[in-house]
Coordinates of C-alpha atoms in Angstrom, one line a residue:
Chain A
M1 CA 0.3 -53.0 -12.7
H2 CA 2.9 -50.6 -14.0
P3 CA 3.5 -47.9 -11.6
A4 CA 2.9 -44.9 -14.0
I5 CA -0.6 -46.5 -14.8
T6 CA -1.4 -46.8 -11.3
K7 CA -0.5 -43.3 -10.6
T8 CA -2.5 -42.0 -13.6
L9 CA -5.5 -44.1 -12.3
V10 CA -5.2 -42.6 -8.9
I11 CA -5.1 -39.0 -10.2
C12 CA -8.1 -39.7 -12.4
L13 CA -10.1 -41.2 -9.5
A14 CA -9.2 -38.2 -7.3
L15 CA -10.3 -35.7 -10.0
L16 CA -13.6 -37.6 -10.5
S17 CA -14.4 -37.6 -6.8
L18 CA -13.6 -33.9 -6.7
A19 CA -15.9 -33.2 -9.6
G20 CA -18.6 -35.3 -7.8
L21 CA -18.2 -33.2 -4.8
S22 CA -18.6 -29.9 -6.6
C23 CA -21.8 -30.9 -8.5
R24 CA -23.9 -31.4 -5.5
S25 CA -27.3 -30.0 -6.6
V26 CA -28.0 -26.5 -5.6
D27 CA -31.5 -25.2 -5.2
L28 CA -31.9 -21.8 -6.5
P29 CA -34.2 -19.5 -4.4
T30 CA -37.8 -20.7 -4.6
V31 CA -39.7 -19.2 -7.5
G32 CA -43.3 -18.3 -6.9
T33 CA -42.8 -16.4 -3.6
P34 CA -44.3 -12.9 -4.0
T35 CA -41.7 -10.3 -5.0
R36 CA -41.5 -6.6 -5.5
D37 CA -39.2 -4.3 -7.2
V38 CA -37.1 -1.7 -5.3
R39 CA -34.3 0.6 -6.2
D40 CA -30.9 0.4 -4.5
D41 CA -28.4 3.2 -3.9
L42 CA -26.8 2.7 -7.2
G43 CA -30.3 3.2 -8.8
K44 CA -30.5 -0.4 -9.9
T45 CA -33.9 -2.1 -9.7
V46 CA -33.7 -5.1 -7.5
R47 CA -36.5 -7.8 -7.2
V48 CA -36.8 -8.7 -3.6
P49 CA -39.1 -11.2 -1.9
E50 CA -42.1 -9.6 -0.1
K51 CA -40.9 -11.3 3.0
I52 CA -37.1 -11.7 3.4
E53 CA -36.3 -15.0 5.4
R54 CA -32.8 -15.6 4.4
A55 CA -30.3 -12.7 3.8
I56 CA -26.5 -12.4 3.6
S57 CA -24.6 -9.3 4.6
L58 CA -21.1 -8.7 3.0
A59 CA -20.4 -5.6 5.0
P60 CA -19.8 -5.2 8.8
S61 CA -21.8 -1.9 8.7
L62 CA -24.8 -3.5 7.0
T63 CA -24.7 -6.4 9.4
E64 CA -24.9 -3.9 12.2
M65 CA -27.8 -2.0 10.5
I66 CA -29.8 -5.1 10.1
F67 CA -29.3 -6.2 13.6
A68 CA -30.2 -2.7 14.7
I69 CA -33.6 -2.8 12.9
G70 CA -34.5 -6.2 14.6
A71 CA -33.8 -8.4 11.5
G72 CA -30.6 -10.0 12.7
D73 CA -32.2 -13.5 13.0
R74 CA -32.8 -13.4 9.3
L75 CA -29.1 -13.3 8.5
V76 CA -27.8 -16.6 7.5
G77 CA -24.3 -15.4 6.4
V78 CA -21.9 -12.6 7.2
T79 CA -18.3 -11.8 6.8
T80 CA -15.4 -12.7 9.2
Y81 CA -15.2 -8.9 9.9
C82 CA -18.7 -8.8 11.1
N83 CA -18.1 -8.9 14.9
F84 CA -20.9 -6.8 16.3
P85 CA -23.4 -7.3 17.8
A86 CA -22.8 -10.5 19.9
G87 CA -25.4 -12.2 17.8
T88 CA -23.1 -12.3 14.8
A89 CA -20.8 -14.9 16.5
S90 CA -23.3 -17.7 15.8
I91 CA -24.0 -16.9 12.1
E92 CA -22.2 -18.8 9.2
K93 CA -19.2 -16.8 8.0
V94 CA -18.7 -16.6 4.2
G95 CA -15.2 -15.1 4.1
D96 CA -13.7 -11.8 4.6
T97 CA -14.9 -8.6 2.8
Q98 CA -12.0 -8.8 0.5
S99 CA -12.8 -12.2 -1.0
P100 CA -16.1 -13.8 0.1
N101 CA -16.7 -17.4 -0.9
I102 CA -19.2 -17.6 -3.7
E103 CA -19.7 -21.4 -3.2
K104 CA -20.5 -20.9 0.4
I105 CA -23.0 -18.0 -0.3
I106 CA -24.9 -20.2 -2.9
A107 CA -25.0 -23.0 -0.5
L108 CA -26.6 -20.9 2.0
K109 CA -29.6 -20.2 -0.3
P110 CA -29.9 -16.5 0.3
Q111 CA -33.0 -14.6 -1.1
I112 CA -30.9 -11.5 -1.1
V113 CA -27.3 -10.4 -0.6
F114 CA -26.4 -7.0 0.8
I115 CA -23.3 -5.2 -0.3
S116 CA -21.9 -1.9 0.8
T117 CA -19.7 0.1 -1.7
A118 CA -17.6 0.8 1.6
S119 CA -16.2 -2.7 1.3
Q120 CA -15.4 -2.2 -2.5
L121 CA -17.2 -5.4 -3.5
E122 CA -18.9 -3.9 -6.6
A123 CA -17.2 -6.5 -8.9
F124 CA -18.5 -9.4 -6.8
Q125 CA -22.1 -8.3 -7.7
K126 CA -21.7 -9.6 -11.2
T127 CA -21.0 -13.1 -10.0
L128 CA -24.0 -13.0 -7.8
D129 CA -26.2 -11.8 -10.7
E130 CA -25.1 -14.7 -12.7
Q131 CA -26.3 -16.9 -9.9
A132 CA -29.8 -15.2 -9.9
I133 CA -29.3 -13.9 -6.3
A134 CA -30.8 -10.6 -5.8
V135 CA -28.1 -8.0 -4.8
Y136 CA -28.8 -4.9 -2.9
V137 CA -26.0 -2.3 -2.9
T138 CA -25.9 0.5 -0.4
N139 CA -23.6 3.5 -0.8
P140 CA -23.9 5.8 2.3
T141 CA -21.6 8.9 2.0
S142 CA -23.2 10.8 5.0
L143 CA -25.1 10.3 8.2
T144 CA -28.3 11.3 6.4
E145 CA -27.6 8.6 3.9
I146 CA -26.9 6.0 6.7
F147 CA -30.2 6.8 8.2
A148 CA -31.9 6.5 4.9
N149 CA -30.4 3.2 4.5
L150 CA -31.8 2.1 8.0
R151 CA -35.1 3.2 6.7
Q152 CA -34.9 1.3 3.5
L153 CA -33.7 -1.9 5.4
G154 CA -36.6 -1.6 7.9
D155 CA -38.8 -1.5 4.8
L156 CA -37.3 -4.4 3.1
F157 CA -37.2 -6.5 6.2
G158 CA -40.9 -5.6 7.1
E159 CA -39.8 -3.8 10.2
P160 CA -40.7 -0.2 9.5
E161 CA -41.7 0.8 13.0
R162 CA -38.6 -0.7 14.6
A163 CA -36.6 1.3 12.1
Q164 CA -38.6 4.4 12.7
S165 CA -38.2 4.3 16.5
L166 CA -34.3 3.6 16.1
L167 CA -34.1 6.6 13.7
G168 CA -36.0 8.7 16.2
T169 CA -33.5 7.8 19.0
L170 CA -30.4 8.2 16.8
S171 CA -31.5 11.6 15.3
A172 CA -32.3 12.9 18.8
R173 CA -28.7 11.8 20.0
V174 CA -27.3 13.7 16.9
A175 CA -29.3 16.7 17.5
E176 CA -28.1 16.8 21.2
V177 CA -24.5 16.6 20.1
S178 CA -24.8 19.3 17.4
K179 CA -26.6 21.6 19.9
E180 CA -23.6 21.6 22.1
G181 CA -21.0 21.4 19.4
N182 CA -22.2 24.3 17.5
I183 CA -21.8 26.7 20.4
Q184 CA -18.0 26.7 20.1
G185 CA -17.1 25.1 16.9
G186 CA -14.0 25.4 14.8
H187 CA -11.6 22.9 16.4
R188 CA -9.2 21.9 13.6
V189 CA -9.4 18.2 13.4
F190 CA -7.2 15.7 11.8
I191 CA -8.3 12.1 11.5
Q192 CA -5.4 9.6 11.1
I193 CA -6.5 6.4 9.4
S194 CA -3.1 4.9 9.1
N195 CA 0.3 6.2 10.3
E196 CA 2.8 4.7 7.7
P197 CA 1.9 5.4 5.0
L198 CA -0.1 8.4 6.3
F199 CA -3.7 7.9 5.2
T200 CA -6.5 10.4 6.3
I201 CA -10.0 11.2 5.3
G202 CA -11.0 13.4 2.3
K203 CA -13.9 15.3 1.1
D204 CA -15.8 12.1 0.1
S205 CA -15.6 10.5 3.6
F206 CA -18.7 10.5 5.9
L207 CA -16.3 11.2 8.6
T208 CA -15.7 14.8 7.2
E209 CA -19.4 15.5 8.0
L210 CA -19.2 13.7 11.3
V211 CA -16.3 16.0 12.5
E212 CA -18.3 19.0 11.6
L213 CA -21.5 17.7 13.4
A214 CA -19.2 17.2 16.5
G215 CA -18.2 20.8 16.4
G216 CA -14.9 20.6 14.6
V217 CA -13.7 21.1 11.1
S218 CA -11.7 18.5 9.3
V219 CA -8.4 20.1 8.1
T220 CA -8.4 17.8 5.1
K221 CA -12.0 18.4 4.1
E222 CA -10.8 19.8 0.6
V223 CA -8.7 16.9 -0.4
A224 CA -9.9 14.8 -3.3
T225 CA -11.3 11.1 -2.6
A226 CA -12.5 9.5 0.5
Y227 CA -9.2 8.2 2.2
P228 CA -6.3 9.9 0.5
K229 CA -2.7 9.3 1.1
L230 CA -1.6 12.6 2.4
S231 CA 1.7 14.5 1.9
K232 CA 3.6 14.7 5.1
E233 CA 4.6 18.2 4.3
T234 CA 1.1 19.2 4.0
A235 CA 0.2 17.3 7.3
A236 CA 2.9 19.4 9.1
A237 CA 1.7 22.6 7.5
L238 CA -2.0 21.8 8.5
D239 CA -1.1 22.0 12.1
P240 CA -4.3 20.5 13.6
D241 CA -5.6 21.2 17.1
V242 CA -6.9 17.9 17.7
I243 CA -5.9 14.5 16.3
F244 CA -8.1 11.3 16.3
L245 CA -6.5 7.9 15.6
S246 CA -8.5 5.2 14.0
D247 CA -7.3 2.8 16.7
S248 CA -5.3 -0.3 15.2
D249 CA -2.0 -2.0 15.7
D250 CA -0.2 0.2 13.2
N251 CA -2.0 3.3 14.1
R252 CA -1.4 4.0 17.8
E253 CA 0.7 7.2 17.4
P254 CA 0.3 10.4 15.5
N255 CA 2.6 10.6 12.5
P256 CA 6.1 12.1 13.2
A257 CA 5.1 14.9 10.8
F258 CA 2.8 16.3 13.6
K259 CA 5.4 16.4 16.2
N260 CA 5.3 20.3 16.4
S261 CA 1.6 20.4 15.9
N262 CA -0.6 22.1 18.5
A263 CA -2.5 18.7 19.0
V264 CA 0.7 16.9 20.0
K265 CA 2.0 19.8 22.0
N266 CA -1.2 20.0 23.9
G267 CA -1.7 16.3 24.3
R268 CA -5.0 16.3 22.3
V269 CA -4.4 13.1 20.4
Y270 CA -7.2 10.5 21.0
R271 CA -7.8 6.9 19.9
I272 CA -11.2 5.8 18.8
N273 CA -12.3 2.2 18.2
A274 CA -11.6 1.6 14.4
D275 CA -14.7 -0.5 14.1
I276 CA -17.0 2.4 15.3
I277 CA -15.2 5.1 13.2
S278 CA -14.8 3.2 10.0
R279 CA -18.2 1.5 9.7
P280 CA -21.0 3.6 8.1
G281 CA -23.7 2.1 10.5
P282 CA -25.7 3.0 13.4
R283 CA -22.7 3.1 15.8
L284 CA -21.3 6.0 13.8
V285 CA -23.4 8.2 16.2
D286 CA -21.3 6.6 19.1
A287 CA -18.3 7.9 17.2
L288 CA -19.9 11.2 16.8
E289 CA -20.5 11.5 20.6
E290 CA -17.0 10.4 21.4
I291 CA -15.5 12.9 19.0
A292 CA -17.7 15.8 20.4
S293 CA -16.9 14.8 24.0
K294 CA -13.2 14.9 23.3
L295 CA -13.5 18.2 21.5
D296 CA -15.7 19.5 24.2
S297 CA -14.1 18.3 27.5
R298 CA -10.8 20.2 27.0
R299 CA -12.2 23.1 25.3
T300 CA -10.9 25.4 28.0
S301 CA -7.4 24.2 27.4
A302 CA -7.6 24.8 23.6
S303 CA -4.5 25.8 21.9
P304 CA -2.9 29.4 22.0
G305 CA -3.0 31.5 18.8
N306 CA -1.4 29.9 15.9
S307 CA 0.9 32.4 14.0
N308 CA 2.0 29.9 11.3
V309 CA 0.5 29.0 7.9
D310 CA -3.3 29.2 8.5
R311 CA -5.7 27.9 5.9
Chain T
M1 CA 38.9 19.1 -26.9
I2 CA 38.1 17.9 -23.3
D3 CA 38.0 14.1 -22.8
R4 CA 34.4 13.0 -23.3
R5 CA 34.5 11.1 -19.9
I6 CA 35.7 14.1 -18.0
L7 CA 33.0 16.2 -19.6
S8 CA 30.5 13.5 -18.7
W9 CA 31.7 13.6 -15.2
I10 CA 31.1 17.3 -15.0
V11 CA 27.8 17.1 -16.6
L12 CA 26.5 14.4 -14.5
V13 CA 27.7 15.9 -11.2
A14 CA 26.1 19.3 -12.2
A15 CA 22.9 17.3 -13.1
L16 CA 22.7 15.7 -9.8
L17 CA 23.2 18.8 -7.9
L18 CA 20.5 20.4 -10.0
A19 CA 18.1 17.6 -9.5
L20 CA 18.6 17.6 -5.7
A21 CA 18.2 21.4 -5.6
L22 CA 15.0 21.2 -7.8
A23 CA 13.7 18.4 -5.6
A24 CA 14.4 20.4 -2.4
A25 CA 12.7 23.5 -3.9
I26 CA 9.5 21.9 -4.9
G27 CA 7.0 20.0 -2.8
S28 CA 3.4 20.0 -1.9
E29 CA 4.0 23.0 0.4
R30 CA 5.5 26.2 -0.9
L31 CA 8.4 27.4 1.2
S32 CA 9.8 30.9 1.6
F33 CA 13.4 29.9 1.5
F34 CA 14.9 33.3 2.4
D35 CA 12.7 33.7 5.5
L36 CA 11.8 30.1 6.9
T37 CA 9.3 30.0 9.6
E38 CA 9.9 27.4 12.3
Q39 CA 7.2 25.1 10.7
Q40 CA 8.7 25.5 7.1
A41 CA 12.2 24.7 8.5
A42 CA 10.7 21.6 10.1
I43 CA 9.0 20.6 6.8
L44 CA 12.2 21.2 4.8
F45 CA 14.7 19.5 7.1
D46 CA 12.6 16.8 8.7
I47 CA 10.3 15.7 5.8
R48 CA 11.6 17.0 2.5
L49 CA 15.3 16.7 2.5
P50 CA 15.4 13.2 4.1
R51 CA 13.1 12.0 1.5
V52 CA 15.1 13.6 -1.5
L53 CA 18.4 12.4 -0.1
L54 CA 17.0 8.9 0.5
G55 CA 15.7 8.8 -3.1
A56 CA 19.1 9.7 -4.4
C57 CA 20.8 6.8 -2.4
V58 CA 18.1 4.3 -3.4
G59 CA 18.3 5.3 -7.0
A60 CA 22.2 4.9 -6.8
S61 CA 22.0 1.6 -5.1
L62 CA 19.5 0.0 -7.5
A63 CA 21.4 1.3 -10.6
V64 CA 24.7 0.2 -9.4
A65 CA 23.4 -3.3 -8.5
G66 CA 21.8 -3.6 -11.9
A67 CA 24.9 -2.4 -13.9
S68 CA 27.2 -4.8 -12.0
L69 CA 24.9 -7.8 -12.3
Q70 CA 24.4 -7.1 -16.0
A71 CA 28.2 -7.2 -16.5
L72 CA 28.6 -10.2 -14.4
L73 CA 25.9 -12.3 -16.1
R74 CA 26.7 -10.8 -19.6
N75 CA 22.9 -10.1 -19.8
P76 CA 21.4 -6.8 -20.3
L77 CA 18.1 -8.1 -18.8
A78 CA 19.8 -9.1 -15.5
E79 CA 18.2 -6.8 -12.9
P80 CA 17.6 -7.0 -9.3
Y81 CA 13.8 -7.5 -9.9
L82 CA 14.3 -10.2 -12.6
L83 CA 16.8 -12.3 -10.6
G84 CA 14.6 -12.3 -7.4
V85 CA 16.9 -10.2 -5.4
S86 CA 14.3 -7.6 -4.8
N87 CA 11.5 -9.9 -4.0
G88 CA 13.8 -11.6 -1.6
A89 CA 14.5 -8.2 0.2
A90 CA 10.7 -7.3 0.0
L91 CA 9.8 -10.7 1.6
G92 CA 12.6 -10.3 4.2
T93 CA 11.3 -6.7 5.1
M94 CA 7.8 -8.0 5.4
I95 CA 8.7 -10.9 7.8
A96 CA 10.7 -8.3 9.9
F97 CA 7.7 -6.1 10.0
V98 CA 5.4 -8.8 10.9
F99 CA 7.4 -10.8 13.5
F100 CA 10.4 -8.4 14.7
E101 CA 8.7 -5.1 14.7
Q102 CA 10.3 -4.2 18.0
F103 CA 13.9 -4.2 16.6
A104 CA 14.7 -1.0 14.7
F105 CA 17.2 -2.7 12.6
A106 CA 15.3 -5.8 11.7
R107 CA 14.0 -4.5 8.4
P108 CA 17.3 -3.7 6.7
V109 CA 19.0 -6.8 8.2
M110 CA 16.2 -9.1 7.1
A111 CA 16.1 -7.4 3.8
F112 CA 19.8 -8.1 3.2
A113 CA 19.3 -11.6 4.4
G114 CA 16.4 -12.1 2.0
A115 CA 18.2 -10.6 -1.0
G116 CA 21.3 -12.6 -0.3
L117 CA 19.3 -15.9 0.1
A118 CA 17.4 -15.2 -3.0
T119 CA 20.6 -14.5 -4.9
F120 CA 22.3 -17.6 -3.4
T121 CA 19.4 -19.8 -4.4
V122 CA 19.2 -18.5 -7.9
Y123 CA 23.0 -19.0 -8.3
Q124 CA 22.9 -22.5 -6.9
M125 CA 20.0 -23.4 -9.2
A126 CA 21.7 -22.0 -12.2
R127 CA 25.0 -23.7 -11.6
S128 CA 25.8 -26.8 -13.3
R129 CA 28.8 -29.1 -13.8
A130 CA 29.4 -27.3 -17.2
G131 CA 29.8 -24.1 -15.2
M132 CA 27.4 -21.1 -15.0
N133 CA 24.8 -21.0 -17.9
V134 CA 23.3 -17.6 -18.3
E135 CA 19.9 -18.8 -19.7
R136 CA 19.6 -21.0 -16.8
L137 CA 20.3 -18.2 -14.4
V138 CA 17.8 -15.9 -15.8
L139 CA 15.1 -18.8 -15.8
S140 CA 16.1 -19.5 -12.2
G141 CA 15.7 -15.8 -11.4
V142 CA 12.2 -15.9 -12.9
I143 CA 11.2 -19.0 -10.9
V144 CA 12.5 -17.6 -7.6
T145 CA 10.8 -14.2 -8.4
T146 CA 7.4 -15.7 -8.9
F147 CA 7.7 -18.1 -6.0
L148 CA 8.7 -15.3 -3.6
S149 CA 5.8 -13.1 -5.1
S150 CA 3.3 -15.8 -4.3
I151 CA 4.7 -16.0 -0.7
I152 CA 4.3 -12.2 -0.5
V153 CA 0.7 -12.4 -1.7
L154 CA 0.1 -15.2 0.8
L155 CA 1.5 -13.0 3.6
T156 CA -0.5 -10.1 2.7
S157 CA -3.6 -12.1 2.5
L158 CA -3.1 -13.1 6.1
L159 CA -2.5 -9.6 7.3
D160 CA -5.4 -7.5 8.4
A161 CA -6.8 -4.9 6.1
A162 CA -5.2 -1.9 7.7
R163 CA -1.7 -3.3 7.4
L164 CA -2.5 -4.5 3.8
R165 CA -3.0 -1.1 2.6
G166 CA 0.3 0.0 3.9
F167 CA 2.0 -3.0 2.3
T168 CA 0.5 -2.4 -1.1
F169 CA 1.7 1.0 -1.2
W170 CA 5.1 -0.1 -0.1
L171 CA 5.4 -2.9 -2.5
L172 CA 4.9 -0.4 -5.3
G173 CA 7.9 1.6 -4.1
D174 CA 7.3 4.5 -1.6
L175 CA 9.7 7.0 -0.3
S176 CA 7.3 8.8 2.0
Q177 CA 8.5 6.8 5.0
A178 CA 12.0 8.4 4.7
T179 CA 13.8 9.1 8.0
M180 CA 17.4 10.4 8.6
N181 CA 18.4 7.0 10.0
G182 CA 17.1 5.3 6.9
F183 CA 19.1 7.7 4.7
Y184 CA 22.3 7.3 6.6
M185 CA 22.1 3.5 6.3
T186 CA 21.3 3.6 2.6
L187 CA 24.0 6.2 2.0
A188 CA 26.7 4.0 3.7
A189 CA 25.5 1.0 1.6
S190 CA 25.4 2.9 -1.6
V191 CA 28.9 4.6 -1.2
I192 CA 30.6 1.4 -0.1
G193 CA 28.7 -0.7 -2.6
T194 CA 29.7 1.7 -5.5
I195 CA 33.4 1.8 -4.5
V196 CA 33.6 -2.0 -4.1
L197 CA 32.0 -2.8 -7.3
T198 CA 33.9 0.0 -9.3
S199 CA 37.1 -1.7 -7.8
Q200 CA 35.9 -5.0 -9.6
A201 CA 35.3 -3.1 -12.9
R202 CA 38.4 -4.4 -14.6
P203 CA 37.8 -8.1 -14.0
L204 CA 34.2 -7.6 -14.9
N205 CA 35.3 -6.1 -18.2
L206 CA 37.3 -9.1 -18.8
M207 CA 34.4 -11.4 -17.7
M208 CA 32.1 -9.6 -20.3
I209 CA 34.3 -11.1 -23.0
G210 CA 33.8 -14.6 -21.5
E211 CA 34.5 -16.3 -18.2
R212 CA 37.0 -18.7 -19.6
D213 CA 38.9 -15.8 -21.2
A214 CA 38.9 -14.0 -17.9
M215 CA 40.3 -16.9 -16.2
D216 CA 43.1 -17.0 -18.8
F217 CA 43.8 -13.4 -17.8
G218 CA 44.2 -14.4 -14.1
V219 CA 40.8 -13.2 -13.0
E220 CA 39.5 -15.2 -10.0
V221 CA 36.0 -15.5 -11.5
S222 CA 34.3 -17.2 -8.6
R223 CA 35.7 -14.5 -6.1
V224 CA 34.4 -11.7 -8.4
R225 CA 31.1 -13.4 -8.7
L226 CA 30.7 -13.7 -4.8
I227 CA 31.7 -9.9 -4.3
V228 CA 29.2 -8.8 -6.9
F229 CA 26.3 -11.0 -5.6
G230 CA 27.1 -10.0 -2.1
I231 CA 27.4 -6.3 -2.7
A232 CA 24.3 -6.3 -5.0
S233 CA 22.3 -8.0 -2.2
L234 CA 23.5 -5.3 0.2
L235 CA 22.6 -2.6 -2.1
V236 CA 19.1 -4.0 -3.0
G237 CA 18.5 -5.0 0.6
T238 CA 19.0 -1.5 2.1
A239 CA 17.2 0.2 -0.8
V240 CA 14.1 -2.2 -0.5
A241 CA 14.0 -1.9 3.3
A242 CA 14.0 2.0 3.0
S243 CA 11.5 2.2 0.2
G244 CA 10.0 -0.9 -1.1
S245 CA 10.3 -2.0 -4.6
V246 CA 11.1 0.9 -7.0
G247 CA 11.3 -0.7 -10.3
Y248 CA 13.1 -0.2 -13.6
V249 CA 16.0 1.8 -12.2
G250 CA 18.5 -1.0 -12.3
L251 CA 17.4 -1.8 -15.9
I252 CA 17.0 1.6 -17.6
V253 CA 19.9 3.7 -15.9
P254 CA 22.7 1.3 -16.8
H255 CA 21.5 1.0 -20.4
L256 CA 21.3 4.8 -20.8
V257 CA 24.9 5.1 -19.3
R258 CA 26.3 2.4 -21.8
L259 CA 24.6 4.2 -24.7
A260 CA 26.2 7.4 -23.8
L261 CA 29.7 6.2 -22.7
G262 CA 30.2 2.7 -23.9
S263 CA 30.5 -0.4 -21.7
D264 CA 33.7 0.0 -19.7
N265 CA 32.5 -0.9 -16.2
R266 CA 35.1 1.5 -14.6
H267 CA 32.8 4.3 -15.9
V268 CA 29.4 2.5 -16.2
I269 CA 29.2 1.6 -12.5
P270 CA 30.0 5.1 -11.0
F271 CA 28.0 6.9 -13.6
S272 CA 25.1 4.6 -13.0
A273 CA 25.2 5.6 -9.5
M274 CA 24.7 9.2 -10.2
A275 CA 22.3 8.8 -13.0
G276 CA 20.2 6.3 -10.9
A277 CA 20.2 9.1 -8.2
I278 CA 19.0 11.7 -10.6
F279 CA 16.3 9.4 -12.0
V280 CA 14.7 8.4 -8.7
V281 CA 15.0 12.0 -7.2
L282 CA 13.2 13.4 -10.3
A283 CA 10.5 10.6 -10.3
D284 CA 9.9 11.1 -6.7
T285 CA 9.5 14.9 -7.3
V286 CA 6.7 14.0 -9.7
A287 CA 5.2 11.5 -7.2
R288 CA 5.2 14.1 -4.5
T289 CA 3.8 17.0 -6.4
A290 CA 1.6 15.6 -9.3
I291 CA -1.6 15.3 -7.3
A292 CA -0.7 17.2 -4.2
P293 CA -1.6 17.1 -1.3
R294 CA -2.1 13.5 -2.2
E295 CA 0.8 11.3 -3.2
L296 CA 1.7 8.6 -5.7
P297 CA 4.0 5.8 -5.1
V298 CA 7.4 6.6 -6.8
G299 CA 7.5 3.0 -8.1
A300 CA 4.6 3.9 -10.3
I301 CA 6.3 6.7 -11.9
T302 CA 9.7 4.9 -12.5
A303 CA 7.7 2.1 -14.1
L304 CA 5.6 4.6 -16.2
I305 CA 8.8 6.2 -17.5
G306 CA 10.9 3.1 -17.5
A307 CA 8.8 0.7 -19.5
P308 CA 8.2 2.7 -22.6
L309 CA 11.8 3.9 -22.6
F310 CA 12.9 0.3 -22.3
I311 CA 10.9 -0.8 -25.2
Y312 CA 12.1 2.2 -27.3
L313 CA 15.7 1.3 -26.5
L314 CA 15.1 -2.4 -27.3
R315 CA 13.6 -1.5 -30.7
K316 CA 16.3 1.0 -31.6
N317 CA 19.1 -1.3 -31.0

């Protein structure tokens, strides 16, 4: 046979076999199971099964929440970033939070997929809608809303008592912290999300509220958006008393703009596990306790009066 | 009447000084210049001035690289970005960041190596037995650019999310990571680069007529080519290592200079240096203050001004 013809044939065969692989039949979620309508955080009506048996979480915070209310065994898919609790290790990974694999998601036959606006996957929702997979979006912007999410999830998964008792414990821990923290509040706190470029928290971040609950005040609480890139000039002028670093490879040190700040001069720079501080889930209360204890433990050595620009 | 060129020199030097003074005066923090507190002095000398000065050097480097490449290749579209030089530098910087983070000088060195390698590849691809073909060169540049872009995308996909955010910002051109060391390095490169390339202005003028004609006039075409490619790589490499990819400077600035002064490279090259400095310093002032205390990447501003301006110039001519 002529080599060109052989080549064409081989290519055609390869393409055909690929096509054959991709049209393996996919069963859509069984129709006929009883459903009910609920509203998610975006106000969208979602038809969910009465009893959720197969769910996928596309956010580490949601995975942690679902485990916390005792429904982790019903997760059939999570993201590669979902590393807590230990039970997540054995669950199928459907890609990272940036680009989940839609084919894998469909193949896992979920009854419902959970998405958090925190992982910026709103666009992905459309793709799932087209596949007739129920999508539930959470959008927690404060500890109160995180707690509300826990209650909703408890309700969705048929674990309301478990959720209730968890909320009881968490609320008690928050109350305990706030009680102490409010005694001597007012530590001027800067949360550094990344060093270069300098990203911090703004008024829309749940961490702004968290700092306040811990007895401090975020010096960037007036800045627009949730995670703004901040001018270093402003950073230097803000002169925080305490700096918390969201601990990651490129965020181990305070930005050079802080070299003359009270926080650096007094050695009040702390690293906090990035997973705990960045996920709007139940472990945010751990972050709260950690921030509060750092603000508290050295309260006596707090900075001397600050004569410079005060705002 | 004063010579138009002397007048232009005076005007440009004055404009540059004015731009630098303006940029030093404005920022997200208001400074009381006649009575600086210790903190304000730190803001001015440690944060604002290094950034303004670095911006000036980056602008000069990119504009000079653009001006000389355009002359060499006899193509007004020849620009560090279009030829893959910037992407080569960007990839080099990223590799330095990922693998050689512990060495302070890895970034500029790798950026220069990347820029040089990209230029060399484009040049080899474009060269044929018939000599250098300009269309082929621009086409090779586009191919190398897109190829390098895809490697950059691949690398950013492999990096974790926190680093990704930094890189996305940096790829758009960002002067916020300015340091005095970065400034000194870019200053040295831009001054040496501008002097060397200005010294090649006469042969470049002849080569703009045609390489064959230039050879008849005794120009060592291949040597000039080597110098321009080498120095342009150095300029783009140091600029990209310090500030990422600030676009459109190498395209717009030499164009404006040529519109104002004609195409004699003895003037186009040094004037482009100053005009490029002014352009980036002013664009970065906007980037620093427009949504203060937040910041925009300067590359977004230069593109925002550069792209419409370029279309306007293209239609006008």
